[in-house]
Amino acid sequence: MERIKKFKAKDKIVLLRVDYNVDFNKKGKILDDFRISRTIPTIKYLLSLKSKIIIATHIGRPKFPVSDLSTIRLKNHLENILNEKIIFSKNFQSIEKEIIKKLPNSIILLENLRFFKGEEENKLSFAKSLAKLADVFVFEAFSVAHRKHASVDKLPKILKSYYGFLIEEEIYNLKKILNYKKEPITLIIGGAKEKTKLPLIKFWLNRANFILLGGIIAHDFLKTYGIELGRSLFSVEYVKEAKKILETKNKKAKIILPEDLSILSSQRKKNSALNNLGYKDNALDIGKKTIEKFKKIISESSLIIYNGPMGYIEDKRFAVGTYKIIKAIANSKSFSVTGGGETLLILKKTGLRDKFNFISTGGGAMLEFLSNKPLVISKFISD
Ligand code: ADP
Ligand code: MG
């Protein structure tokens, strides 16, 4: 797999794997087209080569085809931003290369790849049936670059393949973060999904100077001290691992846990010290003192890696911690990098997106890359 700039042939049929897994509002409008807009340079480049582009993406995690997750919902938006009429193909298995060649349109949009079993089952036969449609393959779906799915793991083995400008940018920036030398380095992790976040914390234990924890993952760590957290969410299965991390000898990083929490107690929001939670209380955000402590470290950091909400952001009252931490990062002089599903949703709401130095389109893929785990796509990337 080579960088897309090396692809110069004209009039080819290009199969383009992107990740347009976006959310829609009730009227069908796309809530945030960030992931789409980041792939436009590659599409424009291909159009300049007079390619016919077959766009392939997934949306959601369908067990079977459902209209809510059909990619036809993307068609209007794509037509508008690209100023091109797009043909939608419900079943790519019934079209042929010869027909595609003769189409007056430059862009064909395929139905949700995950409507076809072979995609998630990583079937070579499925990848072959896709490959039949095109001359070359372009991979531009960073957020699934860690998935062992047919369009990631198999297609590059079949077709002459390139990676797009977005992949190049993601890898360049995330590599830079992995090799960052200027300290202090601060990792700020919240949310849940311990399975992907604990390896990141482990990897940075001897690289970062500070690891600040909020959200549900912080509760796992607080639980290792036997702290009463009432009804607050935490994961029993990860408390042991949290304990191991805390007890790791000679680690460089200081792990900083919340010292107070914003809780819901008898239906009211309260700021509570750690040892003050009743068995019916629910901790939904980091507390005021914690915010101040985190802010101070943020203001002195050279590099900040941020992922995961500090609290239950779906309720405005408990989005305060996350908002303030984002604001502090935005106002700091540090090199700041962020990514993640919910993280990006709240970041958009703050209007501070432009203040971050790099925003990855990957959640899991970014976390794996920054945990120094090779992505599924990495083995194909030769230069
Ligand atoms: P991301 O996708 O940004 O990596 P995660 O998927 O790991 O983030 O977690 C995000 C979710 O964690 C949010 O929906 C948020 O409501 C939830 N969350 C964070 N802290 C709490 C908390 N204290 N109580 C309940 N939910 C929380
Ligand atoms: Mg998420």
GROMACS .gro file of C-alpha atoms and ligand atoms in nm:
model
  411
    1MET     CA    1   0.000   0.000   0.000
    2GLU     CA    2   0.141   0.334  -0.104
    3ARG     CA    3   0.045   0.692  -0.032
    4ILE     CA    4  -0.223   0.825  -0.261
    5LYS     CA    5   0.004   1.085  -0.422
    6LYS     CA    6   0.181   0.794  -0.591
    7PHE     CA    7  -0.141   0.709  -0.771
    8LYS     CA    8  -0.141   0.905  -1.094
    9ALA     CA    9  -0.326   0.692  -1.349
   10LYS     CA   10  -0.628   0.853  -1.512
   11ASP     CA   11  -0.975   0.713  -1.577
   12LYS     CA   12  -0.952   0.425  -1.331
   13ILE     CA   13  -1.227   0.277  -1.117
   14VAL     CA   14  -1.136   0.327  -0.753
   15LEU     CA   15  -1.294   0.147  -0.462
   16LEU     CA   16  -1.271   0.392  -0.171
   17ARG     CA   17  -1.320   0.261   0.183
   18VAL     CA   18  -1.418   0.544   0.415
   19ASP     CA   19  -1.579   0.560   0.757
   20TYR     CA   20  -1.896   0.766   0.730
   21ASN     CA   21  -2.042   0.616   1.045
   22VAL     CA   22  -2.226   0.933   1.146
   23ASP     CA   23  -2.528   1.009   1.363
   24PHE     CA   24  -2.848   1.161   1.223
   25ASN     CA   25  -3.115   1.374   1.389
   26LYS     CA   26  -3.487   1.289   1.366
   27LYS     CA   27  -3.517   1.471   1.036
   28GLY     CA   28  -3.232   1.270   0.890
   29LYS     CA   29  -2.980   1.552   0.904
   30ILE     CA   30  -2.620   1.455   0.981
   31LEU     CA   31  -2.526   1.577   1.329
   32ASP     CA   32  -2.155   1.610   1.265
   33ASP     CA   33  -1.993   1.554   0.927
   34PHE     CA   34  -1.638   1.577   1.063
   35ARG     CA   35  -1.543   1.228   0.947
   36ILE     CA   36  -1.687   1.297   0.602
   37SER     CA   37  -1.521   1.633   0.555
   38ARG     CA   38  -1.181   1.490   0.644
   39THR     CA   39  -1.198   1.257   0.342
   40ILE     CA   40  -1.285   1.526   0.088
   41PRO     CA   41  -0.924   1.601  -0.017
   42THR     CA   42  -0.883   1.239  -0.124
   43ILE     CA   43  -1.213   1.241  -0.315
   44LYS     CA   44  -1.118   1.569  -0.487
   45TYR     CA   45  -0.781   1.425  -0.580
   46LEU     CA   46  -0.943   1.117  -0.732
   47LEU     CA   47  -1.190   1.334  -0.921
   48SER     CA   48  -0.898   1.533  -1.061
   49LEU     CA   49  -0.764   1.206  -1.205
   50LYS     CA   50  -1.106   1.145  -1.361
   51SER     CA   51  -1.150   0.835  -1.151
   52LYS     CA   52  -1.481   0.671  -1.105
   53ILE     CA   53  -1.514   0.646  -0.730
   54ILE     CA   54  -1.706   0.369  -0.559
   55ILE     CA   55  -1.760   0.483  -0.202
   56ALA     CA   56  -1.787   0.202   0.053
   57THR     CA   57  -1.860   0.261   0.421
   58HIS     CA   58  -2.042   0.108   0.713
   59ILE     CA   59  -2.288   0.275   0.947
   60GLY     CA   60  -2.352   0.138   1.296
   61ARG     CA   61  -2.347  -0.226   1.391
   62PRO     CA   62  -2.639  -0.383   1.205
   63LYS     CA   63  -2.713  -0.751   1.269
   64PHE     CA   64  -2.929  -0.743   0.956
   65PRO     CA   65  -3.021  -0.470   0.704
   66VAL     CA   66  -3.231  -0.193   0.861
   67SER     CA   67  -3.331   0.125   0.678
   68ASP     CA   68  -3.207   0.346   0.964
   69LEU     CA   69  -2.855   0.232   0.890
   70SER     CA   70  -2.873   0.245   0.511
   71THR     CA   71  -2.602   0.455   0.349
   72ILE     CA   72  -2.868   0.607   0.124
   73ARG     CA   73  -2.910   0.851   0.413
   74LEU     CA   74  -2.569   0.996   0.319
   75LYS     CA   75  -2.650   1.054  -0.048
   76ASN     CA   76  -2.799   1.405  -0.031
   77HIS     CA   77  -2.530   1.538   0.196
   78LEU     CA   78  -2.251   1.398  -0.022
   79GLU     CA   79  -2.412   1.534  -0.338
   80ASN     CA   80  -2.430   1.878  -0.179
   81ILE     CA   81  -2.076   1.897  -0.052
   82LEU     CA   82  -1.922   1.742  -0.363
   83ASN     CA   83  -2.152   1.908  -0.612
   84GLU     CA   84  -2.183   1.576  -0.797
   85LYS     CA   85  -2.482   1.354  -0.869
   86ILE     CA   86  -2.428   1.022  -0.699
   87ILE     CA   87  -2.564   0.680  -0.790
   88PHE     CA   88  -2.670   0.463  -0.498
   89SER     CA   89  -2.619   0.089  -0.531
   90LYS     CA   90  -2.828  -0.129  -0.303
   91ASN     CA   91  -2.666  -0.452  -0.408
   92PHE     CA   92  -2.317  -0.419  -0.551
   93GLN     CA   93  -2.309  -0.790  -0.632
   94SER     CA   94  -2.551  -0.727  -0.917
   95ILE     CA   95  -2.340  -0.460  -1.091
   96GLU     CA   96  -2.047  -0.510  -1.323
   97LYS     CA   97  -1.730  -0.323  -1.397
   98GLU     CA   98  -1.825  -0.276  -1.764
   99ILE     CA   99  -2.147  -0.104  -1.658
  100ILE     CA  100  -1.966   0.121  -1.412
  101LYS     CA  101  -1.725   0.230  -1.685
  102LYS     CA  102  -2.010   0.354  -1.898
  103LEU     CA  103  -2.192   0.546  -1.625
  104PRO     CA  104  -2.211   0.922  -1.675
  105ASN     CA  105  -2.162   0.975  -1.299
  106SER     CA  106  -1.826   0.985  -1.124
  107ILE     CA  107  -1.943   0.863  -0.786
  108ILE     CA  108  -2.125   0.550  -0.681
  109LEU     CA  109  -2.226   0.498  -0.320
  110LEU     CA  110  -2.254   0.139  -0.200
  111GLU     CA  111  -2.501   0.018   0.060
  112ASN     CA  112  -2.374  -0.030   0.417
  113LEU     CA  113  -2.088  -0.282   0.399
  114ARG     CA  114  -2.205  -0.440   0.724
  115PHE     CA  115  -2.537  -0.535   0.564
  116PHE     CA  116  -2.329  -0.808   0.400
  117LYS     CA  117  -2.209  -1.080   0.634
  118GLY     CA  118  -1.866  -1.121   0.477
  119GLU     CA  119  -1.749  -0.779   0.591
  120GLU     CA  120  -1.739  -0.837   0.966
  121GLU     CA  121  -1.668  -1.208   0.919
  122ASN     CA  122  -1.357  -1.100   0.728
  123LYS     CA  123  -1.431  -1.324   0.432
  124LEU     CA  124  -1.185  -1.326   0.142
  125SER     CA  125  -1.470  -1.417  -0.094
  126PHE     CA  126  -1.655  -1.102   0.010
  127ALA     CA  127  -1.349  -0.886  -0.047
  128LYS     CA  128  -1.307  -1.050  -0.388
  129SER     CA  129  -1.662  -0.970  -0.488
  130LEU     CA  130  -1.598  -0.604  -0.400
  131ALA     CA  131  -1.260  -0.605  -0.576
  132LYS     CA  132  -1.423  -0.721  -0.900
  133LEU     CA  133  -1.579  -0.377  -0.939
  134ALA     CA  134  -1.261  -0.172  -0.935
  135ASP     CA  135  -0.906  -0.131  -1.067
  136VAL     CA  136  -0.754  -0.002  -0.745
  137PHE     CA  137  -0.837   0.023  -0.377
  138VAL     CA  138  -0.796   0.334  -0.164
  139PHE     CA  139  -0.817   0.302   0.212
  140GLU     CA  140  -0.928   0.615   0.394
  141ALA     CA  141  -1.118   0.475   0.696
  142PHE     CA  142  -0.883   0.541   0.985
  143SER     CA  143  -1.145   0.473   1.251
  144VAL     CA  144  -1.171   0.108   1.139
  145ALA     CA  145  -0.800   0.065   1.066
  146HIS     CA  146  -0.778  -0.163   1.373
  147ARG     CA  147  -1.066  -0.389   1.266
  148LYS     CA  148  -1.014  -0.733   1.119
  149HIS     CA  149  -1.287  -0.681   0.864
  150ALA     CA  150  -1.279  -0.777   0.496
  151SER     CA  151  -1.253  -0.420   0.365
  152VAL     CA  152  -0.955  -0.354   0.592
  153ASP     CA  153  -0.778  -0.687   0.627
  154LYS     CA  154  -0.847  -0.852   0.291
  155LEU     CA  155  -0.901  -0.593   0.016
  156PRO     CA  156  -0.540  -0.466   0.018
  157LYS     CA  157  -0.427  -0.822  -0.054
  158ILE     CA  158  -0.634  -0.835  -0.371
  159LEU     CA  159  -0.616  -0.496  -0.540
  160LYS     CA  160  -0.332  -0.255  -0.598
  161SER     CA  161  -0.384  -0.032  -0.294
  162TYR     CA  162  -0.318   0.318  -0.169
  163TYR     CA  163  -0.392   0.501   0.154
  164GLY     CA  164  -0.555   0.842   0.146
  165PHE     CA  165  -0.453   1.182   0.278
  166LEU     CA  166  -0.646   1.132   0.601
  167ILE     CA  167  -0.463   0.808   0.686
  168GLU     CA  168  -0.133   0.979   0.610
  169GLU     CA  169  -0.222   1.269   0.839
  170GLU     CA  170  -0.343   1.042   1.119
  171ILE     CA  171  -0.033   0.825   1.113
  172TYR     CA  172   0.202   1.123   1.086
  173ASN     CA  173   0.048   1.298   1.387
  174LEU     CA  174  -0.001   0.994   1.606
  175LYS     CA  175   0.358   0.881   1.541
  176LYS     CA  176   0.471   1.226   1.643
  177ILE     CA  177   0.281   1.183   1.971
  178LEU     CA  178   0.433   0.839   2.031
  179ASN     CA  179   0.780   0.986   1.990
  180TYR     CA  180   0.715   1.310   2.176
  181LYS     CA  181   1.005   1.397   2.400
  182LYS     CA  182   0.926   1.732   2.556
  183GLU     CA  183   0.787   1.694   2.908
  184PRO     CA  184   0.566   1.721   3.104
  185ILE     CA  185   0.343   1.480   2.915
  186THR     CA  186  -0.013   1.446   3.042
  187LEU     CA  187  -0.272   1.184   2.961
  188ILE     CA  188  -0.633   1.265   3.048
  189ILE     CA  189  -0.866   0.969   3.028
  190GLY     CA  190  -1.237   0.946   3.105
  191GLY     CA  191  -1.547   0.766   2.984
  192ALA     CA  192  -1.578   0.391   3.007
  193LYS     CA  193  -1.447   0.126   2.760
  194GLU     CA  194  -1.172   0.015   2.994
  195LYS     CA  195  -1.077  -0.263   2.756
  196THR     CA  196  -0.921  -0.015   2.514
  197LYS     CA  197  -0.821   0.252   2.764
  198LEU     CA  198  -0.634   0.047   3.025
  199PRO     CA  199  -0.370  -0.070   2.771
  200LEU     CA  200  -0.315   0.296   2.682
  201ILE     CA  201  -0.266   0.388   3.046
  202LYS     CA  202  -0.026   0.095   3.090
  203PHE     CA  203   0.179   0.193   2.788
  204TRP     CA  204   0.212   0.554   2.906
  205LEU     CA  205   0.295   0.467   3.268
  206ASN     CA  206   0.663   0.507   3.191
  207ARG     CA  207   0.634   0.782   2.933
  208ALA     CA  208   0.385   1.030   3.071
  209ASN     CA  209   0.444   1.246   3.375
  210PHE     CA  210   0.078   1.273   3.471
  211ILE     CA  211  -0.221   1.051   3.409
  212LEU     CA  212  -0.543   1.225   3.509
  213LEU     CA  213  -0.850   1.006   3.538
  214GLY     CA  214  -1.218   1.099   3.535
  215GLY     CA  215  -1.546   0.935   3.432
  216ILE     CA  216  -1.632   0.573   3.494
  217ILE     CA  217  -1.275   0.455   3.453
  218ALA     CA  218  -1.172   0.673   3.751
  219HIS     CA  219  -1.432   0.493   3.962
  220ASP     CA  220  -1.259   0.160   3.889
  221PHE     CA  221  -0.940   0.306   4.033
  222LEU     CA  222  -1.117   0.464   4.334
  223LYS     CA  223  -1.277   0.127   4.408
  224THR     CA  224  -0.932  -0.027   4.462
  225TYR     CA  225  -0.921   0.176   4.786
  226GLY     CA  226  -1.262   0.041   4.884
  227ILE     CA  227  -1.423   0.382   4.854
  228GLU     CA  228  -1.805   0.381   4.881
  229LEU     CA  229  -1.940   0.502   4.548
  230GLY     CA  230  -2.309   0.425   4.601
  231ARG     CA  231  -2.488   0.374   4.272
  232SER     CA  232  -2.208   0.516   4.061
  233LEU     CA  233  -2.104   0.312   3.761
  234PHE     CA  234  -1.778   0.120   3.763
  235SER     CA  235  -1.660  -0.214   3.623
  236VAL     CA  236  -1.594  -0.487   3.879
  237GLU     CA  237  -1.388  -0.678   3.623
  238TYR     CA  238  -1.137  -0.396   3.581
  239VAL     CA  239  -1.082  -0.300   3.947
  240LYS     CA  240  -0.811  -0.566   3.980
  241GLU     CA  241  -0.630  -0.435   3.677
  242ALA     CA  242  -0.658  -0.081   3.807
  243LYS     CA  243  -0.499  -0.198   4.131
  244LYS     CA  244  -0.209  -0.356   3.941
  245ILE     CA  245  -0.152  -0.031   3.755
  246LEU     CA  246  -0.152   0.171   4.077
  247GLU     CA  247   0.088  -0.074   4.240
  248THR     CA  248   0.333  -0.084   3.947
  249LYS     CA  249   0.677  -0.016   4.088
  250ASN     CA  250   0.909   0.256   3.958
  251LYS     CA  251   0.653   0.402   3.724
  252LYS     CA  252   0.725   0.745   3.592
  253ALA     CA  253   0.371   0.877   3.577
  254LYS     CA  254   0.179   1.013   3.869
  255ILE     CA  255  -0.175   0.880   3.847
  256ILE     CA  256  -0.414   1.146   3.968
  257LEU     CA  257  -0.763   1.041   4.069
  258PRO     CA  258  -1.058   1.268   4.149
  259GLU     CA  259  -1.052   1.403   4.505
  260ASP     CA  260  -1.415   1.509   4.492
  261LEU     CA  261  -1.711   1.424   4.275
  262SER     CA  262  -2.025   1.589   4.147
  263ILE     CA  263  -2.306   1.360   4.252
  264LEU     CA  264  -2.679   1.313   4.229
  265SER     CA  265  -2.810   1.271   4.582
  266SER     CA  266  -3.185   1.254   4.648
  267GLN     CA  267  -3.245   1.401   4.300
  268ARG     CA  268  -3.017   1.697   4.366
  269LYS     CA  269  -2.678   1.783   4.231
  270LYS     CA  270  -2.413   1.815   4.502
  271ASN     CA  271  -2.037   1.845   4.522
  272SER     CA  272  -1.912   1.567   4.746
  273ALA     CA  273  -1.582   1.474   4.905
  274LEU     CA  274  -1.469   1.119   4.828
  275ASN     CA  275  -1.547   0.968   5.164
  276ASN     CA  276  -1.892   1.123   5.182
  277LEU     CA  277  -2.102   0.928   4.936
  278GLY     CA  278  -2.414   0.747   5.059
  279TYR     CA  279  -2.513   0.410   4.919
  280LYS     CA  280  -2.787   0.571   4.711
  281ASP     CA  281  -2.567   0.847   4.567
  282ASN     CA  282  -2.455   0.850   4.207
  283ALA     CA  283  -2.127   1.015   4.105
  284LEU     CA  284  -2.177   1.163   3.760
  285ASP     CA  285  -1.893   1.409   3.717
  286ILE     CA  286  -1.559   1.510   3.864
  287GLY     CA  287  -1.585   1.766   4.146
  288LYS     CA  288  -1.476   2.128   4.175
  289LYS     CA  289  -1.146   2.070   4.353
  290THR     CA  290  -1.055   1.801   4.104
  291ILE     CA  291  -1.127   2.034   3.814
  292GLU     CA  292  -0.893   2.296   3.963
  293LYS     CA  293  -0.621   2.039   4.024
  294PHE     CA  294  -0.649   1.904   3.668
  295LYS     CA  295  -0.650   2.257   3.525
  296LYS     CA  296  -0.322   2.339   3.695
  297ILE     CA  297  -0.149   2.032   3.553
  298ILE     CA  298  -0.297   2.102   3.210
  299SER     CA  299  -0.165   2.457   3.209
  300GLU     CA  300   0.188   2.330   3.274
  301SER     CA  301   0.189   2.043   3.026
  302SER     CA  302   0.384   2.023   2.705
  303LEU     CA  303   0.183   1.744   2.547
  304ILE     CA  304  -0.176   1.649   2.630
  305ILE     CA  305  -0.350   1.336   2.509
  306TYR     CA  306  -0.719   1.358   2.590
  307ASN     CA  307  -0.992   1.097   2.548
  308GLY     CA  308  -1.323   1.027   2.720
  309PRO     CA  309  -1.579   1.244   2.903
  310MET     CA  310  -1.511   1.331   3.268
  311GLY     CA  311  -1.877   1.266   3.348
  312TYR     CA  312  -2.226   1.186   3.231
  313ILE     CA  313  -2.225   1.447   2.953
  314GLU     CA  314  -2.569   1.349   2.825
  315ASP     CA  315  -2.706   1.549   3.122
  316LYS     CA  316  -2.597   1.915   3.100
  317ARG     CA  317  -2.555   1.942   3.479
  318PHE     CA  318  -2.283   1.677   3.465
  319ALA     CA  319  -2.108   1.796   3.150
  320VAL     CA  320  -1.943   2.078   3.349
  321GLY     CA  321  -1.624   1.886   3.434
  322THR     CA  322  -1.568   1.777   3.075
  323TYR     CA  323  -1.641   2.124   2.942
  324LYS     CA  324  -1.396   2.288   3.183
  325ILE     CA  325  -1.122   2.037   3.109
  326ILE     CA  326  -1.166   2.089   2.735
  327LYS     CA  327  -1.155   2.463   2.783
  328ALA     CA  328  -0.837   2.436   2.990
  329ILE     CA  329  -0.670   2.221   2.723
  330ALA     CA  330  -0.782   2.462   2.450
  331ASN     CA  331  -0.633   2.756   2.641
  332SER     CA  332  -0.307   2.583   2.727
  333LYS     CA  333   0.013   2.615   2.528
  334SER     CA  334   0.052   2.239   2.504
  335PHE     CA  335   0.042   2.030   2.190
  336SER     CA  336  -0.304   1.874   2.228
  337VAL     CA  337  -0.448   1.566   2.067
  338THR     CA  338  -0.791   1.413   2.113
  339GLY     CA  339  -1.034   1.162   1.965
  340GLY     CA  340  -1.321   0.930   2.055
  341GLY     CA  341  -1.694   0.909   1.983
  342GLU     CA  342  -1.848   1.095   2.277
  343THR     CA  343  -1.539   1.309   2.320
  344LEU     CA  344  -1.581   1.455   1.972
  345LEU     CA  345  -1.953   1.512   2.020
  346ILE     CA  346  -1.898   1.728   2.326
  347LEU     CA  347  -1.593   1.893   2.173
  348LYS     CA  348  -1.810   2.010   1.883
  349LYS     CA  349  -2.061   2.158   2.129
  350THR     CA  350  -1.791   2.357   2.307
  351GLY     CA  351  -1.694   2.531   1.982
  352LEU     CA  352  -1.329   2.485   2.079
  353ARG     CA  353  -1.240   2.224   1.823
  354ASP     CA  354  -1.004   2.451   1.632
  355LYS     CA  355  -0.795   2.505   1.942
  356PHE     CA  356  -0.676   2.145   1.946
  357ASN     CA  357  -0.359   2.068   1.754
  358PHE     CA  358  -0.476   1.734   1.626
  359ILE     CA  359  -0.813   1.563   1.630
  360SER     CA  360  -0.809   1.200   1.532
  361THR     CA  361  -1.110   1.057   1.351
  362GLY     CA  362  -1.040   0.730   1.529
  363GLY     CA  363  -1.165   0.630   1.872
  364GLY     CA  364  -1.050   0.272   1.919
  365ALA     CA  365  -0.800   0.300   1.634
  366MET     CA  366  -0.636   0.605   1.792
  367LEU     CA  367  -0.623   0.438   2.134
  368GLU     CA  368  -0.463   0.125   1.988
  369PHE     CA  369  -0.212   0.325   1.787
  370LEU     CA  370  -0.116   0.530   2.093
  371SER     CA  371  -0.086   0.205   2.293
  372ASN     CA  372   0.182   0.107   2.041
  373LYS     CA  373  -0.028  -0.177   1.901
  374PRO     CA  374   0.007  -0.225   1.524
  375LEU     CA  375  -0.321  -0.158   1.345
  376VAL     CA  376  -0.466  -0.420   1.112
  377ILE     CA  377  -0.394  -0.189   0.818
  378SER     CA  378  -0.033  -0.121   0.929
  379LYS     CA  379   0.104  -0.446   0.783
  380PHE     CA  380   0.013  -0.326   0.433
  381ILE     CA  381   0.166   0.017   0.460
  382SER     CA  382   0.506  -0.002   0.297
  383ASP     CA  383   0.626   0.358   0.289
  384ADP     P1  384  -1.532   0.798   2.403
  384ADP     O1  385  -1.624   0.739   2.298
  384ADP     O2  386  -1.522   0.946   2.389
  384ADP     O3  387  -1.399   0.731   2.408
  384ADP     P2  388  -1.655   0.631   2.605
  384ADP     O4  389  -1.736   0.562   2.502
  384ADP     O5  390  -1.546   0.555   2.671
  384ADP     O6  391  -1.598   0.770   2.547
  384ADP     O7  392  -1.750   0.680   2.724
  384ADP     C1  393  -1.845   0.779   2.708
  384ADP     C2  394  -1.959   0.763   2.804
  384ADP     O8  395  -1.917   0.759   2.939
  384ADP     C3  396  -2.053   0.882   2.792
  384ADP     O9  397  -2.173   0.839   2.730
  384ADP     C4  398  -2.073   0.928   2.936
  384ADP    O10  399  -2.207   0.951   2.968
  384ADP     C5  400  -2.021   0.811   3.017
  384ADP     N1  401  -1.977   0.852   3.151
  384ADP     C6  402  -1.863   0.912   3.186
  384ADP     N2  403  -1.857   0.934   3.319
  384ADP     C7  404  -1.972   0.885   3.369
  384ADP     C8  405  -2.027   0.875   3.501
  384ADP     N3  406  -1.962   0.923   3.607
  384ADP     N4  407  -2.147   0.816   3.515
  384ADP     C9  408  -2.214   0.769   3.407
  384ADP     N5  409  -2.168   0.776   3.282
  384ADP    C10  410  -2.050   0.833   3.263
  385MG      MG  411  -1.782   0.601   2.299
   0.00000   0.00000   0.00000
